[in-house]
Amino acid sequence: MDIRRRPPLPSHSNYNKKQEHKPITPPTYAAASSAEVVDQRSPKASDALPLPLYLTNGIFFTLFFSVAYFLLHRWRDKIRSSIPLHVVTLSELAAIVSLIASFIYLLGFFGIDFVQSIISRNCAWDLENDDERRFIVNEDQIIHCPVPSSVSAKPKLSDLPAIPSASQDDEEIVKSVVSGKVPSYSLESKLGDCFRAAKIRRGAVQRLAGRSLEGLPLEGFDYDSILGQCCEMPVGYVQIPVGIAGPLLLNGCEYSVPMATTEGCLVASTNRGCKAIYASGGATCVLLRDAMTRAPVVRFTSAKRATELKFFLEAPLNFDTLAVVFNKSSRFARLQGIHCAIAGKNLYIRFSCSTGDAMGMNMVSKGVQNVLDFLQSDFPDMDVIGISGNFCSDKKPAAVNWIEGRGKSVVCEAIITRDVVTKVLKTSVPALVELNMLKNLTGSAIAGSLGGFNAHAANIVSAIYIATGQDPAQNIESSHCITMMEAVNNGNDLHISVTMPSIEVGTVGGGTQLASQSACLNLLGVKGANKDSPGSNSQLLASIVAGSVLAGELSLMSAIAAGQLVKSHMKYNRSSRDVTKIGS
């Protein structure tokens, strides 16, 4: 690449004008963007005094500390002489006025020259030329960088959407972010305005990438609500439609189930399953277990020493002591059990605890840390390798979750009458029983499935998780499910059940606090924490998830048994509109 000098340009539209340049050959990008590149412009005058801004700052800085020292010295003499402090001389009055004036100036304007000097050396990608990129180091230097032939032509800068209602200050900050002078992640803290930070970051991303984000909404979202808890460096938000399946008749209560999805047929199919369950008298769900887990990994110098800690942790006599230490982390955390596994001299300790209405990962992690700190006194040679050793196991398919459970373990069942199977589901009881055996049980076994003995539990779990602000990644273990079907009542009716050992949900914390997700939780009657019975809201949400999975399994299996799957997807999961024309 080469660097060419040029006179300052008034706007981006003049970047392509040919001028005489003096070639410079820097070794790297870093050399061209370092402090050796000096701003050649004259110093900016101050608004307070007819002097350069840095001189004005120096004057007021000196004045502030001088009069402060003078006043403190005078007040000390008055105290020693028993003279009232409110009695001031003309010189003291002038000093007080000067102190206030200099303080106001420094508070509002000190450091402006430094900030302006940074902004004036902004770097920005000039995308007007499709054959090469020009990286602007400051207003009189350009680095020409050839674009690889494999990269498609970039849109012109004029084609990229302008920052909505962008002020000149915002435009300057965008240039600073593009140049790397201002880190993108620090915009919220520097500006104190989350929406403005997202708008500026969005403009910088478009210029750096040379691609437009038009179509990704920016307006209409509360960016303050996600600061520090849900998402970093936002530039907009993704719109996902929310459909309602139901009413789902579960344990004698009706629920309208919100599902956020872009898969056609999913809501309609689940809704049909809810209709079949409702017409047959409803479903019953039972909570088997409620315990979130975390499993740190520690290492010793020998396997013998690791087994000593294992026996200590699993000894019933020590549990109460460990529970007291663990439970100090939260008023809702209650240690339920400790299960250890050894691999050589490495010990994996799986803690299980209840976490109230929170999903509980942070809560259990704090409790585990308390116990590890406590154990260091009796086991000083214990080396904590990691707070999570994957024996938990979080966001990964694992047999330990399938067997032992994690989060909420539930079983949900319903008896579907023969008339409903025939009229609503358009199939027969024997056909469903045979299909379930060959597909969900035998077929999954042949595939070596782990916790996947079902038709599409993950579909329903993911849609409800996104709608209610759960962690979508925990769909992996939360979708562990085995679907069972058998003929009952002399073969006339269908008994269907789903057993789900690791549904990980919460009604407080994380994304549950966002407005849209909170509204969906409110629709289900499980918004926030239950003050009368801590944990009951999250347990009810887990039951609703299982009941919805039961409805989804029933409907999809019926569609497959009746040979309607492809037909229904072609009808509801395809659009006849030309999407390219809609986008343009």
Coordinates of C-alpha atoms in Angstrom, one line a residue:
M1 CA 0.0 0.0 0.0
D2 CA 1.0 3.6 -0.3
I3 CA 0.1 6.9 1.5
R4 CA -0.7 10.0 -0.4
R5 CA -0.9 13.5 0.9
R6 CA -3.8 15.7 -0.1
P7 CA -5.5 19.0 1.0
P8 CA -8.5 18.6 3.4
L9 CA -11.7 17.5 1.7
P10 CA -15.0 19.0 2.6
S11 CA -17.1 15.8 2.2
H12 CA -17.0 12.1 1.2
S13 CA -18.2 13.0 -2.3
N14 CA -14.8 14.6 -3.1
Y15 CA -12.7 11.6 -2.1
N16 CA -12.2 10.4 -5.7
K17 CA -10.9 13.7 -7.1
K18 CA -7.4 13.2 -8.5
Q19 CA -4.7 15.4 -6.9
E20 CA -1.0 15.6 -6.8
H21 CA 0.3 13.4 -3.9
K22 CA 3.6 13.0 -2.2
P23 CA 4.2 9.3 -1.8
I24 CA 5.1 8.0 1.6
T25 CA 6.0 4.3 2.3
P26 CA 5.0 3.2 5.8
P27 CA 5.9 -0.4 6.7
T28 CA 2.4 -1.5 8.1
Y29 CA -1.0 -0.3 9.0
A30 CA 0.1 0.3 12.5
A31 CA 2.8 2.6 11.4
A32 CA 0.4 4.7 9.5
S33 CA -2.1 4.9 12.3
S34 CA 0.4 5.5 15.1
A35 CA 1.1 8.7 17.0
E36 CA 3.7 9.6 14.5
V37 CA 0.9 10.8 12.2
V38 CA 0.6 14.4 13.3
D39 CA -2.4 16.7 12.8
Q40 CA -1.2 19.5 10.6
R41 CA -4.2 21.8 11.3
S42 CA -3.9 25.0 13.4
P43 CA -5.0 24.8 17.0
K44 CA -8.7 25.4 17.6
A45 CA -9.7 28.6 19.4
S46 CA -11.5 28.6 22.7
D47 CA -15.0 29.9 23.1
A48 CA -14.1 31.4 26.5
L49 CA -11.0 33.3 25.6
P50 CA -9.4 34.4 22.3
L51 CA -6.7 31.9 22.8
P52 CA -6.0 28.4 21.7
L53 CA -8.0 25.9 23.7
Y54 CA -5.1 24.3 25.4
L55 CA -3.9 27.6 26.6
T56 CA -7.3 28.5 27.9
N57 CA -7.5 25.2 29.8
G58 CA -4.1 25.8 31.3
I59 CA -5.1 29.3 32.5
F60 CA -8.3 28.1 34.2
F61 CA -6.5 25.1 35.6
T62 CA -3.9 27.3 37.3
L63 CA -6.5 29.8 38.4
F64 CA -8.6 27.1 40.1
F65 CA -5.8 25.8 42.3
S66 CA -4.3 29.2 43.0
V67 CA -7.5 30.7 44.3
A68 CA -8.3 27.5 46.2
Y69 CA -5.0 27.6 47.9
F70 CA -5.5 31.3 48.7
L71 CA -8.9 30.8 50.2
L72 CA -7.9 27.9 52.3
H73 CA -4.9 29.9 53.6
R74 CA -7.2 32.9 54.4
W75 CA -9.8 30.7 56.1
R76 CA -7.2 29.0 58.3
D77 CA -6.1 32.4 59.5
K78 CA -9.7 33.5 60.2
I79 CA -10.3 30.3 62.3
R80 CA -7.1 31.0 64.3
S81 CA -8.1 34.6 64.8
S82 CA -11.8 33.8 65.6
I83 CA -13.0 35.9 62.7
P84 CA -16.3 34.7 61.2
L85 CA -15.9 33.0 57.9
H86 CA -18.8 34.8 56.3
V87 CA -17.0 38.1 56.7
V88 CA -15.1 38.4 53.5
T89 CA -12.8 41.1 52.0
L90 CA -12.9 42.3 48.4
S91 CA -10.0 40.1 47.5
E92 CA -11.6 37.1 49.1
L93 CA -14.9 37.8 47.2
A94 CA -13.0 38.1 43.9
A95 CA -11.2 34.8 44.7
I96 CA -14.5 33.0 45.4
V97 CA -15.9 34.3 42.1
S98 CA -12.8 33.1 40.3
L99 CA -12.9 29.7 42.0
I100 CA -16.5 29.2 40.9
A101 CA -15.9 30.4 37.3
S102 CA -12.8 28.2 36.9
F103 CA -14.6 25.2 38.4
I104 CA -17.6 25.6 36.0
Y105 CA -15.2 26.0 33.0
L106 CA -13.1 23.0 33.9
L107 CA -16.1 20.9 34.7
G108 CA -17.7 21.6 31.3
F109 CA -14.8 22.1 29.0
F110 CA -11.5 20.7 30.4
G111 CA -10.2 18.1 28.1
I112 CA -12.1 19.2 25.0
D113 CA -8.9 19.9 23.1
F114 CA -7.7 16.4 23.8
V115 CA -10.9 14.9 22.6
Q116 CA -11.0 17.0 19.5
S117 CA -7.4 16.1 18.7
I118 CA -8.4 12.4 18.8
I119 CA -11.5 13.0 16.7
S120 CA -9.5 15.0 14.2
R121 CA -7.2 12.1 13.5
N122 CA -10.1 9.7 12.7
C123 CA -9.8 6.9 10.3
A124 CA -12.6 6.0 8.0
W125 CA -13.1 3.6 5.1
D126 CA -13.7 5.4 1.9
L127 CA -15.9 3.0 -0.1
E128 CA -16.5 5.2 -3.2
N129 CA -14.0 3.2 -5.2
D130 CA -15.0 -0.4 -6.0
D131 CA -11.5 -1.5 -7.1
E132 CA -9.6 -0.4 -3.9
R133 CA -10.3 0.8 -0.4
R134 CA -8.7 4.0 0.9
F135 CA -8.2 4.1 4.6
I136 CA -8.2 7.7 5.8
V137 CA -5.7 8.3 8.6
N138 CA -6.5 11.9 9.0
E139 CA -7.8 14.7 6.8
D140 CA -4.6 14.9 4.7
Q141 CA -3.5 11.3 4.4
I142 CA -5.0 8.3 2.7
I143 CA -3.8 4.7 2.7
H144 CA -4.8 2.7 -0.4
C145 CA -5.6 -0.9 0.3
P146 CA -6.4 -3.2 -2.6
V147 CA -9.5 -5.3 -2.2
P148 CA -9.0 -9.0 -2.8
S149 CA -10.6 -10.3 -6.0
S150 CA -12.6 -12.8 -4.1
V151 CA -14.5 -10.1 -2.3
S152 CA -17.6 -8.8 -4.1
A153 CA -17.9 -5.2 -4.9
K154 CA -18.9 -3.1 -2.0
P155 CA -21.8 -0.6 -2.1
K156 CA -20.9 3.0 -2.4
L157 CA -20.9 5.1 0.7
S158 CA -23.8 7.0 -0.6
D159 CA -25.8 3.8 -0.8
L160 CA -25.4 3.0 2.9
P161 CA -28.2 4.4 5.0
A162 CA -27.3 7.5 7.0
I163 CA -27.5 7.4 10.8
P164 CA -31.0 8.4 11.8
S165 CA -31.1 12.0 13.0
A166 CA -27.4 12.0 13.2
S167 CA -25.8 15.1 14.6
Q168 CA -22.3 16.3 13.7
D169 CA -21.1 15.1 17.1
D170 CA -22.5 11.6 16.3
E171 CA -20.8 11.6 12.9
E172 CA -17.5 12.4 14.5
I173 CA -17.9 9.6 17.1
V174 CA -18.7 7.2 14.3
K175 CA -15.4 8.1 12.6
S176 CA -13.6 7.6 15.9
V177 CA -15.1 4.1 16.3
V178 CA -14.2 3.2 12.7
S179 CA -10.6 4.3 13.3
G180 CA -10.3 2.4 16.5
K181 CA -9.7 5.5 18.6
V182 CA -12.9 4.9 20.6
P183 CA -13.7 1.2 21.4
S184 CA -17.2 0.2 20.3
Y185 CA -17.9 -1.6 23.6
S186 CA -17.3 1.7 25.6
L187 CA -19.9 3.8 23.8
E188 CA -22.7 3.2 26.4
S189 CA -20.5 4.3 29.3
K190 CA -19.0 7.3 27.5
L191 CA -22.2 8.6 26.1
G192 CA -24.6 7.7 28.9
D193 CA -27.3 7.0 26.3
C194 CA -27.8 3.4 25.2
F195 CA -30.0 4.1 22.2
R196 CA -27.5 6.7 20.9
A197 CA -24.6 4.3 21.5
A198 CA -26.5 1.6 19.4
K199 CA -27.2 4.1 16.6
I200 CA -23.5 5.2 16.5
R201 CA -22.2 1.6 16.6
R202 CA -24.6 0.6 13.8
G203 CA -23.2 3.4 11.6
A204 CA -19.6 2.3 12.3
V205 CA -20.4 -1.3 11.6
Q206 CA -21.9 -0.5 8.3
R207 CA -18.8 1.5 7.2
L208 CA -16.3 -1.1 8.4
A209 CA -18.2 -3.9 6.7
G210 CA -19.2 -2.0 3.7
R211 CA -22.6 -3.6 4.0
S212 CA -26.0 -2.1 4.9
L213 CA -28.0 -3.1 8.0
E214 CA -31.2 -1.7 6.4
G215 CA -34.0 -3.9 7.4
L216 CA -32.6 -4.6 10.9
P217 CA -34.8 -2.4 13.2
L218 CA -33.2 0.1 15.5
E219 CA -36.1 2.2 16.8
G220 CA -38.7 0.9 19.2
F221 CA -36.5 -1.0 21.6
D222 CA -35.4 -0.2 25.2
Y223 CA -31.7 -0.6 25.0
D224 CA -31.3 0.4 28.7
S225 CA -33.1 -2.8 29.7
I226 CA -30.3 -5.0 28.2
L227 CA -27.3 -3.1 29.4
G228 CA -25.1 -5.3 31.6
Q229 CA -27.4 -8.3 31.6
C230 CA -28.6 -9.5 28.1
C231 CA -26.5 -8.3 25.2
E232 CA -23.4 -6.3 24.6
M233 CA -22.7 -3.9 21.7
P234 CA -26.2 -3.9 20.2
V235 CA -26.9 -2.5 16.8
G236 CA -30.6 -3.3 16.6
Y237 CA -32.9 -6.2 17.3
V238 CA -34.3 -9.2 15.4
Q239 CA -38.1 -9.5 15.0
I240 CA -39.5 -13.0 15.6
P241 CA -43.2 -13.5 15.2
V242 CA -45.0 -14.9 18.3
G243 CA -48.0 -17.2 17.8
I244 CA -50.4 -18.7 20.4
A245 CA -51.2 -22.3 20.7
G246 CA -54.0 -23.4 22.9
P247 CA -55.8 -23.4 25.1
L248 CA -53.7 -26.1 26.7
L249 CA -55.8 -27.9 29.4
L250 CA -53.1 -29.0 31.9
N251 CA -53.8 -30.1 35.5
G252 CA -57.3 -28.6 35.2
C253 CA -56.1 -25.1 34.1
E254 CA -56.1 -23.6 30.7
Y255 CA -53.0 -21.9 29.2
S256 CA -52.5 -19.9 26.0
V257 CA -48.9 -20.9 25.1
P258 CA -46.8 -18.2 23.3
M259 CA -44.3 -19.6 20.7
A260 CA -41.7 -17.5 19.0
T261 CA -40.8 -19.1 15.7
T262 CA -40.2 -18.7 12.0
E263 CA -41.1 -22.3 11.1
G264 CA -44.4 -22.6 9.4
C265 CA -46.8 -25.3 10.7
L266 CA -45.2 -25.4 14.1
V267 CA -47.8 -23.3 16.0
A268 CA -50.7 -24.7 13.9
S269 CA -49.6 -28.3 14.7
T270 CA -49.1 -27.6 18.4
N271 CA -52.5 -25.9 18.5
R272 CA -54.1 -29.1 16.9
G273 CA -52.4 -31.2 19.6
C274 CA -53.8 -28.8 22.3
K275 CA -57.3 -29.2 20.8
A276 CA -57.0 -33.0 20.9
I277 CA -55.9 -33.0 24.5
Y278 CA -58.6 -30.5 25.5
A279 CA -61.3 -32.6 23.8
S280 CA -60.1 -35.7 25.7
G281 CA -60.3 -34.1 29.1
G282 CA -56.8 -32.5 29.4
A283 CA -53.3 -33.6 30.4
T284 CA -51.7 -34.2 33.8
C285 CA -48.1 -33.1 34.6
V286 CA -46.1 -34.1 37.6
L287 CA -42.8 -32.5 38.8
L288 CA -40.3 -35.2 39.7
R289 CA -37.3 -33.1 40.7
D290 CA -36.1 -29.5 40.8
A291 CA -32.3 -29.1 41.1
M292 CA -29.8 -27.1 39.1
T293 CA -26.3 -28.4 39.0
R294 CA -22.7 -27.2 38.7
A295 CA -19.6 -29.4 38.7
P296 CA -16.2 -28.0 39.2
V297 CA -13.0 -30.0 38.5
V298 CA -10.2 -30.1 41.0
R299 CA -6.8 -31.8 40.9
F300 CA -4.5 -33.4 43.5
T301 CA -1.0 -34.8 43.4
S302 CA -2.3 -38.3 43.6
A303 CA -5.5 -40.3 43.0
K304 CA -5.5 -41.4 46.6
R305 CA -5.7 -37.8 47.8
A306 CA -8.6 -37.2 45.3
T307 CA -10.5 -40.1 46.7
E308 CA -10.1 -38.7 50.2
L309 CA -12.0 -35.6 49.2
K310 CA -14.6 -37.7 47.4
F311 CA -15.4 -39.7 50.5
F312 CA -15.4 -36.5 52.6
L313 CA -17.9 -34.8 50.3
E314 CA -20.2 -37.8 50.0
A315 CA -20.2 -38.6 53.7
P316 CA -23.7 -37.9 55.2
L317 CA -22.2 -36.6 58.4
N318 CA -20.5 -33.7 56.5
F319 CA -23.5 -32.7 54.4
D320 CA -25.1 -30.3 56.9
T321 CA -21.8 -28.4 57.3
L322 CA -21.4 -28.1 53.5
A323 CA -25.0 -27.1 53.1
V324 CA -24.6 -24.2 55.5
V325 CA -21.6 -22.9 53.6
F326 CA -23.3 -23.4 50.2
N327 CA -26.6 -21.8 51.2
K328 CA -24.9 -18.5 52.3
S329 CA -24.7 -17.6 48.6
S330 CA -28.4 -16.8 48.3
R331 CA -31.6 -16.8 50.3
F332 CA -33.1 -19.2 47.7
A333 CA -30.2 -21.6 47.1
R334 CA -30.5 -24.8 49.0
L335 CA -28.0 -27.6 48.5
Q336 CA -29.7 -30.9 47.8
G337 CA -26.8 -33.3 47.1
I338 CA -23.2 -33.8 46.0
H339 CA -22.2 -36.5 43.5
C340 CA -18.5 -37.1 42.7
A341 CA -16.7 -38.8 39.8
I342 CA -12.9 -39.5 39.5
A343 CA -10.7 -39.6 36.5
G344 CA -7.2 -40.4 37.7
K345 CA -6.1 -37.7 40.2
N346 CA -8.9 -35.3 39.0
L347 CA -12.1 -35.1 40.9
Y348 CA -15.4 -33.8 39.4
I349 CA -17.9 -32.6 42.0
R350 CA -21.5 -32.3 40.9
F351 CA -23.5 -30.0 43.2
S352 CA -27.3 -30.0 43.0
C353 CA -29.4 -27.3 44.5
S354 CA -32.8 -25.6 44.3
T355 CA -32.8 -22.1 43.1
G356 CA -36.3 -20.6 43.6
D357 CA -37.9 -19.1 40.5
A358 CA -34.5 -18.4 38.9
M359 CA -33.0 -20.7 36.3
G360 CA -30.1 -20.6 38.8
M361 CA -26.8 -21.0 37.1
N362 CA -25.2 -18.0 38.7
M363 CA -26.7 -18.8 42.1
V364 CA -25.4 -22.4 42.1
S365 CA -22.0 -21.2 40.9
K366 CA -21.6 -18.8 43.8
G367 CA -22.6 -21.5 46.3
V368 CA -20.0 -23.9 44.7
Q369 CA -17.3 -21.2 45.0
N370 CA -18.1 -20.8 48.7
V371 CA -17.7 -24.6 49.3
L372 CA -14.4 -24.7 47.4
D373 CA -13.0 -21.8 49.5
F374 CA -14.1 -23.7 52.6
L375 CA -12.4 -26.9 51.5
Q376 CA -9.1 -25.2 51.0
S377 CA -8.4 -25.2 54.7
D378 CA -8.7 -29.0 55.1
F379 CA -7.4 -29.7 51.6
P380 CA -4.7 -27.1 50.9
D381 CA -3.2 -29.2 48.1
M382 CA -6.4 -29.0 46.1
D383 CA -5.9 -27.2 42.8
V384 CA -9.2 -25.8 41.4
I385 CA -8.9 -26.2 37.7
G386 CA -12.3 -24.7 36.8
I387 CA -15.6 -23.8 38.3
S388 CA -17.2 -25.9 35.6
G389 CA -15.7 -29.3 34.5
N390 CA -18.5 -30.3 32.1
F391 CA -19.9 -32.9 34.5
C392 CA -22.8 -30.4 35.1
S393 CA -23.5 -30.6 32.1
D394 CA -24.6 -27.3 30.6
K395 CA -25.6 -26.7 27.0
K396 CA -24.4 -30.1 25.8
P397 CA -26.1 -33.4 25.3
A398 CA -25.0 -35.6 28.2
A399 CA -26.0 -38.9 29.7
V400 CA -25.7 -37.5 33.2
N401 CA -28.6 -35.1 32.5
W402 CA -30.6 -37.8 30.9
I403 CA -30.2 -40.1 33.8
E404 CA -29.8 -37.9 36.9
G405 CA -31.8 -34.9 35.6
R406 CA -30.9 -31.2 35.7
G407 CA -33.3 -28.3 36.3
K408 CA -36.9 -29.5 36.4
S409 CA -37.6 -33.2 35.8
V410 CA -41.2 -33.7 34.7
V411 CA -43.5 -36.3 33.2
C412 CA -46.7 -35.4 31.4
E413 CA -49.5 -37.7 30.2
A414 CA -52.9 -37.7 28.6
I415 CA -55.4 -40.3 27.3
I416 CA -56.8 -39.4 23.9
T417 CA -60.1 -41.0 23.0
R418 CA -60.6 -42.9 19.8
D419 CA -63.1 -40.4 18.5
V420 CA -60.6 -37.5 18.9
V421 CA -57.8 -39.6 17.3
T422 CA -60.1 -40.2 14.3
K423 CA -61.8 -36.9 13.9
V424 CA -59.2 -34.4 15.0
L425 CA -55.9 -36.1 14.4
K426 CA -57.1 -38.0 11.2
T427 CA -55.4 -41.3 12.1
S428 CA -55.9 -44.4 14.3
V429 CA -54.6 -45.6 17.6
P430 CA -52.8 -48.7 16.2
A431 CA -51.1 -46.6 13.6
L432 CA -49.8 -44.1 16.2
V433 CA -48.5 -46.8 18.5
E434 CA -46.7 -48.6 15.8
L435 CA -45.1 -45.4 14.4
N436 CA -43.9 -44.3 17.8
M437 CA -42.3 -47.7 18.4
L438 CA -40.5 -47.8 15.1
K439 CA -39.6 -44.1 14.8
N440 CA -39.2 -42.6 18.3
L441 CA -37.9 -45.7 20.0
T442 CA -36.3 -48.1 17.5
G443 CA -35.2 -45.5 15.0
S444 CA -33.6 -43.3 17.7
A445 CA -31.8 -46.3 19.2
I446 CA -30.4 -47.2 15.7
A447 CA -29.2 -43.6 15.4
G448 CA -27.5 -43.8 18.8
S449 CA -29.6 -40.9 20.0
L450 CA -28.9 -39.4 23.5
G451 CA -32.2 -38.2 25.0
G452 CA -33.7 -37.9 21.6
F453 CA -36.4 -40.5 21.7
N454 CA -39.1 -38.1 20.4
A455 CA -40.4 -36.6 17.2
H456 CA -39.6 -32.9 17.6
A457 CA -39.5 -31.8 21.3
A458 CA -36.8 -29.3 20.5
N459 CA -39.2 -27.4 18.2
I460 CA -41.6 -26.6 20.9
V461 CA -39.0 -26.0 23.7
S462 CA -37.1 -23.5 21.5
A463 CA -40.2 -21.6 20.5
I464 CA -41.4 -21.2 24.1
Y465 CA -37.8 -20.4 25.4
I466 CA -37.4 -17.6 22.9
A467 CA -40.9 -16.2 23.7
T468 CA -40.4 -16.2 27.4
G469 CA -36.8 -15.1 27.7
Q470 CA -35.1 -18.3 28.5
D471 CA -31.6 -19.2 27.4
P472 CA -32.1 -20.7 23.9
A473 CA -28.8 -22.7 24.1
Q474 CA -30.2 -24.7 27.0
N475 CA -32.7 -26.2 24.5
I476 CA -30.1 -28.8 24.0
E477 CA -30.5 -30.6 27.3
S478 CA -34.0 -29.3 28.0
S479 CA -35.2 -31.1 24.9
H480 CA -34.2 -34.5 26.3
C481 CA -37.5 -36.4 26.0
I482 CA -38.8 -39.8 25.5
T483 CA -42.3 -40.1 24.0
M484 CA -44.3 -43.2 24.9
M485 CA -47.6 -44.3 23.3
E486 CA -49.7 -47.4 23.9
A487 CA -53.3 -48.5 23.4
V488 CA -55.5 -48.6 26.5
N489 CA -59.2 -49.3 27.4
N490 CA -59.3 -52.4 25.3
G491 CA -57.3 -50.8 22.5
N492 CA -59.9 -48.0 21.9
D493 CA -58.0 -45.1 23.3
L494 CA -54.4 -43.8 23.2
H495 CA -52.2 -43.2 26.2
I496 CA -49.4 -40.8 25.4
S497 CA -46.7 -39.4 27.7
V498 CA -43.5 -37.4 27.5
T499 CA -40.8 -37.7 30.2
M500 CA -38.4 -34.7 30.2
P501 CA -35.6 -35.0 32.9
S502 CA -33.8 -31.6 32.4
I503 CA -36.0 -28.6 31.6
E504 CA -34.0 -25.6 32.6
V505 CA -36.3 -22.5 33.0
G506 CA -36.7 -19.5 35.2
T507 CA -39.2 -16.6 35.6
V508 CA -36.7 -14.1 37.0
G509 CA -33.4 -12.8 35.7
G510 CA -31.8 -12.7 32.3
G511 CA -34.2 -12.2 29.3
T512 CA -37.3 -12.7 31.4
Q513 CA -37.1 -9.0 32.4
L514 CA -37.4 -7.7 28.9
A515 CA -40.8 -6.2 28.0
S516 CA -41.8 -8.6 25.3
Q517 CA -40.7 -11.8 27.1
S518 CA -42.2 -10.5 30.4
A519 CA -45.5 -10.1 28.6
C520 CA -45.5 -13.7 27.4
L521 CA -44.7 -14.9 31.0
N522 CA -47.6 -12.8 32.2
L523 CA -49.9 -14.4 29.7
L524 CA -49.0 -17.8 31.3
G525 CA -49.5 -16.4 34.8
V526 CA -45.8 -17.0 35.8
K527 CA -44.3 -13.6 35.5
G528 CA -41.6 -12.9 38.1
A529 CA -41.1 -14.6 41.4
N530 CA -43.8 -16.2 43.5
K531 CA -43.5 -14.6 46.9
D532 CA -45.8 -17.0 48.6
S533 CA -44.2 -20.2 47.3
P534 CA -40.7 -19.5 45.9
G535 CA -40.0 -21.7 42.9
S536 CA -43.6 -22.5 42.0
N537 CA -43.7 -20.1 39.0
S538 CA -40.7 -21.7 37.3
Q539 CA -42.0 -25.2 38.1
L540 CA -45.3 -24.3 36.5
L541 CA -43.5 -23.0 33.5
A542 CA -41.6 -26.3 33.1
S543 CA -44.9 -28.1 33.3
I544 CA -46.4 -25.9 30.6
V545 CA -43.4 -26.6 28.4
A546 CA -43.8 -30.4 28.9
G547 CA -47.6 -30.1 28.2
S548 CA -46.9 -28.2 25.0
V549 CA -44.3 -30.8 23.9
L550 CA -47.0 -33.5 24.5
A551 CA -49.3 -31.6 22.2
G552 CA -46.6 -31.1 19.6
E553 CA -45.6 -34.8 19.7
L554 CA -49.2 -35.9 19.4
S555 CA -50.0 -33.7 16.3
L556 CA -46.8 -34.4 14.4
M557 CA -46.9 -38.1 14.9
S558 CA -50.5 -38.1 13.7
A559 CA -49.5 -36.1 10.6
I560 CA -46.8 -38.6 9.8
A561 CA -49.1 -41.6 10.4
A562 CA -51.7 -40.1 8.2
G563 CA -49.2 -39.2 5.5
Q564 CA -50.0 -35.5 5.8
L565 CA -46.6 -34.1 6.8
V566 CA -45.3 -33.1 3.4
K567 CA -48.7 -31.8 2.2
S568 CA -49.1 -29.6 5.3
H569 CA -45.6 -28.2 5.1
M570 CA -46.1 -27.3 1.4
K571 CA -49.3 -25.5 2.3
Y572 CA -48.2 -23.6 5.4
N573 CA -44.4 -23.5 5.3
R574 CA -44.0 -22.1 1.8
S575 CA -44.5 -18.6 0.5
S576 CA -45.6 -17.8 -3.1
R577 CA -44.3 -14.2 -2.9
D578 CA -41.1 -13.2 -4.5
V579 CA -38.9 -12.4 -1.5
T580 CA -36.2 -10.7 -3.5
K581 CA -38.8 -8.1 -4.8
I582 CA -40.1 -7.6 -1.2
G583 CA -36.6 -7.0 0.1
S584 CA -35.8 -4.5 -2.6

